[in-house]
Amino acid sequence: MPASFSHSTFPCFLDFEASSLSEQSYPVQVAWSDGEGQVECWLIRPADDWRDWCEGAEEIHGITRESIEDEGQDIAWVCRRMNQALAGKVVFTDGVHLDRFWLRRLFVAGNAMPRFRLGDLFKLLEPRLPPPEYRPPDLLRNLIDKAWKLTPGFAHQADTDVKYMLNLWQLVRHGSALSAGADTGPSMSPRLYPPGHGPTGVQAHVRGRDGGY
């Protein structure tokens, strides 16, 4: 049975932006939404031993190393704030294996434990889509494209990506999935890889992990 949400509440969503997709990567920005659909977003000041940086990733999310050093919040403070806001909740993400890796990096550096757990956005959506035998093959791609078109802001900033997930949830929740079969143009993937990176590095490192964070 799919999880039940009242008309006045939303699932919570989360997104990290990171220094790269390598095994040495770390989160540079985090955003999440609460049960009312309100979004909170913070830059994260890196730990002293977080030295990894990828210019390709910077080109995608637009966050510089200098900005997180100058404007980022202390890691321990970010961990406390996330636990205050999200304690006891399942928080959904469109890149759950990557985000679990970065969540663990954050909380280990902050000497804390998350009081919430991450869930897979697409497993949340699946029971609310039409049955596979009645589903256009490009349905999910078209829903993703439509959600991005409804989302203002700079793609691959964490708060924008959380708003995209809220829009995608709303489209499915209100039945837009039933009329989204028509082609809406080129697909806009919610996860883009920096140049020279594919499903390797940290993604390969954490692929298939469903336990822990």
C-alpha atoms as a printed R data frame, in Angstrom:
    type eleno elety resid chain resno      x      y       z
1   ATOM     1    CA   MET     A     1  0.000  0.000   0.000
2   ATOM     2    CA   PRO     A     2  1.340  3.491  -0.798
3   ATOM     3    CA   ALA     A     3  2.003  5.819   2.109
4   ATOM     4    CA   SER     A     4 -0.950  8.045   2.979
5   ATOM     5    CA   PHE     A     5 -0.666 11.836   2.982
6   ATOM     6    CA   SER     A     6 -3.482 14.211   3.870
7   ATOM     7    CA   HIS     A     7 -4.622 17.006   1.566
8   ATOM     8    CA   SER     A     8 -2.800 19.541   3.751
9   ATOM     9    CA   THR     A     9  0.527 17.731   3.878
10  ATOM    10    CA   PHE     A    10  3.244 16.661   1.479
11  ATOM    11    CA   PRO     A    11  5.939 14.036   1.651
12  ATOM    12    CA   CYS     A    12  9.304 15.544   2.562
13  ATOM    13    CA   PHE     A    13 11.924 15.779  -0.176
14  ATOM    14    CA   LEU     A    14 15.685 16.344  -0.031
15  ATOM    15    CA   ASP     A    15 18.532 17.103  -2.394
16  ATOM    16    CA   PHE     A    16 22.285 17.508  -2.035
17  ATOM    17    CA   GLU     A    17 24.691 19.229  -4.379
18  ATOM    18    CA   ALA     A    18 28.225 17.915  -4.093
19  ATOM    19    CA   SER     A    19 31.855 18.653  -4.874
20  ATOM    20    CA   SER     A    20 32.015 15.869  -7.479
21  ATOM    21    CA   LEU     A    21 30.921 12.278  -8.020
22  ATOM    22    CA   SER     A    22 34.200 10.785  -6.810
23  ATOM    23    CA   GLU     A    23 34.556  8.644  -3.699
24  ATOM    24    CA   GLN     A    24 36.171 11.663  -2.018
25  ATOM    25    CA   SER     A    25 33.181 13.908  -2.746
26  ATOM    26    CA   TYR     A    26 31.215 15.711  -0.060
27  ATOM    27    CA   PRO     A    27 28.007 17.768   0.112
28  ATOM    28    CA   VAL     A    28 28.271 21.491  -0.580
29  ATOM    29    CA   GLN     A    29 24.567 22.392  -0.390
30  ATOM    30    CA   VAL     A    30 21.472 20.739   1.040
31  ATOM    31    CA   ALA     A    31 17.789 21.554   0.732
32  ATOM    32    CA   TRP     A    32 14.672 19.847   2.002
33  ATOM    33    CA   SER     A    33 10.942 20.446   2.152
34  ATOM    34    CA   ASP     A    34  8.612 20.006   5.107
35  ATOM    35    CA   GLY     A    35  5.098 18.603   5.284
36  ATOM    36    CA   GLU     A    36  3.625 21.910   4.122
37  ATOM    37    CA   GLY     A    37  5.850 22.096   1.053
38  ATOM    38    CA   GLN     A    38  8.115 24.815   2.485
39  ATOM    39    CA   VAL     A    39 11.739 24.544   1.338
40  ATOM    40    CA   GLU     A    40 14.843 25.218   3.436
41  ATOM    41    CA   CYS     A    41 18.301 25.422   1.858
42  ATOM    42    CA   TRP     A    42 21.845 25.839   3.210
43  ATOM    43    CA   LEU     A    43 25.372 25.966   1.880
44  ATOM    44    CA   ILE     A    44 27.736 23.721   3.853
45  ATOM    45    CA   ARG     A    45 31.180 24.907   4.951
46  ATOM    46    CA   PRO     A    46 33.613 22.056   4.188
47  ATOM    47    CA   ALA     A    47 35.541 20.165   6.837
48  ATOM    48    CA   ASP     A    48 39.285 20.781   6.892
49  ATOM    49    CA   ASP     A    49 39.991 17.454   5.181
50  ATOM    50    CA   TRP     A    50 37.328 17.880   2.480
51  ATOM    51    CA   ARG     A    51 39.619 18.908  -0.382
52  ATOM    52    CA   ASP     A    52 37.972 17.212  -3.378
53  ATOM    53    CA   TRP     A    53 36.694 19.553  -6.109
54  ATOM    54    CA   CYS     A    54 35.466 19.066  -9.681
55  ATOM    55    CA   GLU     A    55 35.173 22.044 -12.016
56  ATOM    56    CA   GLY     A    56 32.626 20.121 -14.085
57  ATOM    57    CA   ALA     A    57 30.376 19.746 -11.047
58  ATOM    58    CA   GLU     A    58 30.803 23.451 -10.299
59  ATOM    59    CA   GLU     A    59 29.657 24.257 -13.839
60  ATOM    60    CA   ILE     A    60 26.490 22.234 -13.250
61  ATOM    61    CA   HIS     A    61 25.426 23.531  -9.834
62  ATOM    62    CA   GLY     A    62 27.113 26.949  -9.988
63  ATOM    63    CA   ILE     A    63 28.487 26.725  -6.435
64  ATOM    64    CA   THR     A    64 32.130 27.690  -5.949
65  ATOM    65    CA   ARG     A    65 34.545 26.418  -3.340
66  ATOM    66    CA   GLU     A    66 35.006 30.024  -2.192
67  ATOM    67    CA   SER     A    67 31.269 30.494  -1.627
68  ATOM    68    CA   ILE     A    68 30.940 27.467   0.638
69  ATOM    69    CA   GLU     A    69 34.045 28.469   2.595
70  ATOM    70    CA   ASP     A    70 32.788 32.045   3.054
71  ATOM    71    CA   GLU     A    71 29.013 31.549   3.300
72  ATOM    72    CA   GLY     A    72 28.544 27.910   4.298
73  ATOM    73    CA   GLN     A    73 27.079 26.858   7.618
74  ATOM    74    CA   ASP     A    74 29.036 24.775  10.118
75  ATOM    75    CA   ILE     A    75 28.604 21.032   9.529
76  ATOM    76    CA   ALA     A    76 27.466 20.272  13.079
77  ATOM    77    CA   TRP     A    77 24.881 23.062  12.874
78  ATOM    78    CA   VAL     A    78 23.514 21.713   9.565
79  ATOM    79    CA   CYS     A    79 23.190 18.235  11.090
80  ATOM    80    CA   ARG     A    80 21.311 19.609  14.089
81  ATOM    81    CA   ARG     A    81 19.022 21.680  11.886
82  ATOM    82    CA   MET     A    82 18.218 18.709   9.646
83  ATOM    83    CA   ASN     A    83 17.401 16.553  12.660
84  ATOM    84    CA   GLN     A    84 15.210 19.284  14.135
85  ATOM    85    CA   ALA     A    85 13.266 19.657  10.897
86  ATOM    86    CA   LEU     A    86 13.088 16.041   9.732
87  ATOM    87    CA   ALA     A    87 13.168 13.834  12.851
88  ATOM    88    CA   GLY     A    88 11.133 10.662  12.466
89  ATOM    89    CA   LYS     A    89 10.337 11.235   8.797
90  ATOM    90    CA   VAL     A    90 11.039  9.387   5.583
91  ATOM    91    CA   VAL     A    91 12.579 11.995   3.282
92  ATOM    92    CA   PHE     A    92 12.414 11.220  -0.422
93  ATOM    93    CA   THR     A    93 15.127 11.886  -2.991
94  ATOM    94    CA   ASP     A    94 15.506 11.252  -6.710
95  ATOM    95    CA   GLY     A    95 19.078  9.979  -6.275
96  ATOM    96    CA   VAL     A    96 18.827  7.933  -3.115
97  ATOM    97    CA   HIS     A    97 22.129  6.032  -3.342
98  ATOM    98    CA   LEU     A    98 24.166  9.174  -3.984
99  ATOM    99    CA   ASP     A    99 22.300 11.171  -1.364
100 ATOM   100    CA   ARG     A   100 22.768  8.445   1.244
101 ATOM   101    CA   PHE     A   101 26.497  8.599   0.602
102 ATOM   102    CA   TRP     A   102 26.596 12.390   1.059
103 ATOM   103    CA   LEU     A   103 24.273 12.257   4.059
104 ATOM   104    CA   ARG     A   104 26.641  9.826   5.716
105 ATOM   105    CA   ARG     A   105 29.640 12.036   4.880
106 ATOM   106    CA   LEU     A   106 27.878 15.005   6.437
107 ATOM   107    CA   PHE     A   107 26.765 13.317   9.641
108 ATOM   108    CA   VAL     A   108 30.055 11.496  10.225
109 ATOM   109    CA   ALA     A   109 31.880 14.825   9.902
110 ATOM   110    CA   GLY     A   110 29.315 16.411  12.219
111 ATOM   111    CA   ASN     A   111 29.698 13.610  14.796
112 ATOM   112    CA   ALA     A   112 25.955 13.010  14.696
113 ATOM   113    CA   MET     A   113 23.373 10.466  13.586
114 ATOM   114    CA   PRO     A   114 20.436 11.325  11.318
115 ATOM   115    CA   ARG     A   115 17.082 11.010  13.047
116 ATOM   116    CA   PHE     A   116 15.330 10.461   9.723
117 ATOM   117    CA   ARG     A   117 15.832  8.125   6.793
118 ATOM   118    CA   LEU     A   118 15.943  8.561   3.050
119 ATOM   119    CA   GLY     A   119 13.464  7.004   0.655
120 ATOM   120    CA   ASP     A   120 13.394  6.592  -3.113
121 ATOM   121    CA   LEU     A   121 11.175  9.159  -4.839
122 ATOM   122    CA   PHE     A   122 10.361  6.809  -7.692
123 ATOM   123    CA   LYS     A   123  9.241  4.050  -5.328
124 ATOM   124    CA   LEU     A   124  6.915  6.638  -3.782
125 ATOM   125    CA   LEU     A   125  5.491  7.544  -7.199
126 ATOM   126    CA   GLU     A   126  5.213  4.064  -8.701
127 ATOM   127    CA   PRO     A   127  2.026  2.929  -6.870
128 ATOM   128    CA   ARG     A   128  0.323  6.171  -7.903
129 ATOM   129    CA   LEU     A   129  1.030  5.783 -11.623
130 ATOM   130    CA   PRO     A   130 -1.304  3.863 -13.928
131 ATOM   131    CA   PRO     A   131 -0.735  0.091 -13.982
132 ATOM   132    CA   PRO     A   132  2.169 -0.834 -16.284
133 ATOM   133    CA   GLU     A   133 -0.131 -2.445 -18.849
134 ATOM   134    CA   TYR     A   134 -1.986  0.886 -19.281
135 ATOM   135    CA   ARG     A   135  1.043  3.159 -18.994
136 ATOM   136    CA   PRO     A   136  2.630  4.895 -22.010
137 ATOM   137    CA   PRO     A   137  6.300  3.888 -22.209
138 ATOM   138    CA   ASP     A   138  7.482  7.510 -22.017
139 ATOM   139    CA   LEU     A   139  5.113  8.521 -19.210
140 ATOM   140    CA   LEU     A   140  7.690  9.066 -16.477
141 ATOM   141    CA   ARG     A   141 10.044 10.967 -18.764
142 ATOM   142    CA   ASN     A   142  7.208 13.280 -19.781
143 ATOM   143    CA   LEU     A   143  6.159 13.819 -16.176
144 ATOM   144    CA   ILE     A   144  9.732 14.721 -15.268
145 ATOM   145    CA   ASP     A   145  9.901 17.184 -18.169
146 ATOM   146    CA   LYS     A   146  6.590 18.750 -17.162
147 ATOM   147    CA   ALA     A   147  7.686 19.073 -13.530
148 ATOM   148    CA   TRP     A   148 10.894 20.837 -14.573
149 ATOM   149    CA   LYS     A   149  8.942 23.252 -16.773
150 ATOM   150    CA   LEU     A   150  6.809 24.155 -13.755
151 ATOM   151    CA   THR     A   151  9.880 24.764 -11.585
152 ATOM   152    CA   PRO     A   152 11.476 28.226 -11.572
153 ATOM   153    CA   GLY     A   153 15.086 28.724 -10.609
154 ATOM   154    CA   PHE     A   154 18.475 27.326 -11.525
155 ATOM   155    CA   ALA     A   155 18.421 23.556 -12.094
156 ATOM   156    CA   HIS     A   156 20.869 21.654  -9.902
157 ATOM   157    CA   GLN     A   157 20.675 24.095  -7.068
158 ATOM   158    CA   ALA     A   158 19.426 21.964  -4.195
159 ATOM   159    CA   ASP     A   159 16.363 24.098  -3.440
160 ATOM   160    CA   THR     A   160 15.309 24.142  -7.102
161 ATOM   161    CA   ASP     A   161 15.635 20.370  -7.306
162 ATOM   162    CA   VAL     A   162 13.481 19.941  -4.194
163 ATOM   163    CA   LYS     A   163 10.832 22.191  -5.772
164 ATOM   164    CA   TYR     A   164 10.989 20.031  -8.899
165 ATOM   165    CA   MET     A   165 10.288 16.937  -6.782
166 ATOM   166    CA   LEU     A   166  7.357 18.705  -5.129
167 ATOM   167    CA   ASN     A   167  5.975 19.541  -8.573
168 ATOM   168    CA   LEU     A   168  6.472 15.983  -9.791
169 ATOM   169    CA   TRP     A   169  4.651 14.666  -6.728
170 ATOM   170    CA   GLN     A   170  1.782 17.091  -7.325
171 ATOM   171    CA   LEU     A   171  1.459 16.062 -10.969
172 ATOM   172    CA   VAL     A   172  1.189 12.401 -10.042
173 ATOM   173    CA   ARG     A   173 -0.989 13.024  -6.985
174 ATOM   174    CA   HIS     A   174 -3.550 15.016  -8.961
175 ATOM   175    CA   GLY     A   175 -3.741 12.559 -11.813
176 ATOM   176    CA   SER     A   176 -1.699 14.372 -14.449
177 ATOM   177    CA   ALA     A   177  0.024 11.055 -15.042
178 ATOM   178    CA   LEU     A   178 -3.054  9.923 -16.945
179 ATOM   179    CA   SER     A   179 -2.649 12.648 -19.565
180 ATOM   180    CA   ALA     A   180  1.129 12.924 -19.739
181 ATOM   181    CA   GLY     A   181  1.685 10.389 -22.473
182 ATOM   182    CA   ALA     A   182  2.260 12.903 -25.255
183 ATOM   183    CA   ASP     A   183  5.844 13.735 -26.113
184 ATOM   184    CA   THR     A   184  6.868 17.042 -24.522
185 ATOM   185    CA   GLY     A   185 10.265 17.382 -26.162
186 ATOM   186    CA   PRO     A   186 13.793 16.570 -25.024
187 ATOM   187    CA   SER     A   187 14.095 14.901 -21.663
188 ATOM   188    CA   MET     A   188 15.600 16.862 -18.772
189 ATOM   189    CA   SER     A   189 17.156 14.330 -16.449
190 ATOM   190    CA   PRO     A   190 17.009 15.227 -12.743
191 ATOM   191    CA   ARG     A   191 20.561 13.870 -12.433
192 ATOM   192    CA   LEU     A   192 23.281 15.116 -14.789
193 ATOM   193    CA   TYR     A   193 26.891 14.016 -14.593
194 ATOM   194    CA   PRO     A   194 29.849 16.409 -14.718
195 ATOM   195    CA   PRO     A   195 32.074 16.024 -17.809
196 ATOM   196    CA   GLY     A   196 34.232 12.943 -17.514
197 ATOM   197    CA   HIS     A   197 31.949 11.352 -14.940
198 ATOM   198    CA   GLY     A   198 29.331  8.706 -15.520
199 ATOM   199    CA   PRO     A   199 27.869  5.982 -13.305
200 ATOM   200    CA   THR     A   200 31.310  5.449 -11.784
201 ATOM   201    CA   GLY     A   201 33.136  6.857  -8.785
202 ATOM   202    CA   VAL     A   202 30.841  7.409  -5.831
203 ATOM   203    CA   GLN     A   203 27.774  6.141  -7.702
204 ATOM   204    CA   ALA     A   204 29.452  2.818  -8.411
205 ATOM   205    CA   HIS     A   205 30.792  2.796  -4.854
206 ATOM   206    CA   VAL     A   206 27.324  3.040  -3.315
207 ATOM   207    CA   ARG     A   207 25.270  1.290  -6.023
208 ATOM   208    CA   GLY     A   208 22.923 -1.290  -4.591
209 ATOM   209    CA   ARG     A   209 23.230 -0.201  -0.969
210 ATOM   210    CA   ASP     A   210 19.795 -0.086   0.608
211 ATOM   211    CA   GLY     A   211 20.800 -0.218   4.246
212 ATOM   212    CA   GLY     A   212 22.376  2.307   6.587
213 ATOM   213    CA   TYR     A   213 21.782  5.882   5.636
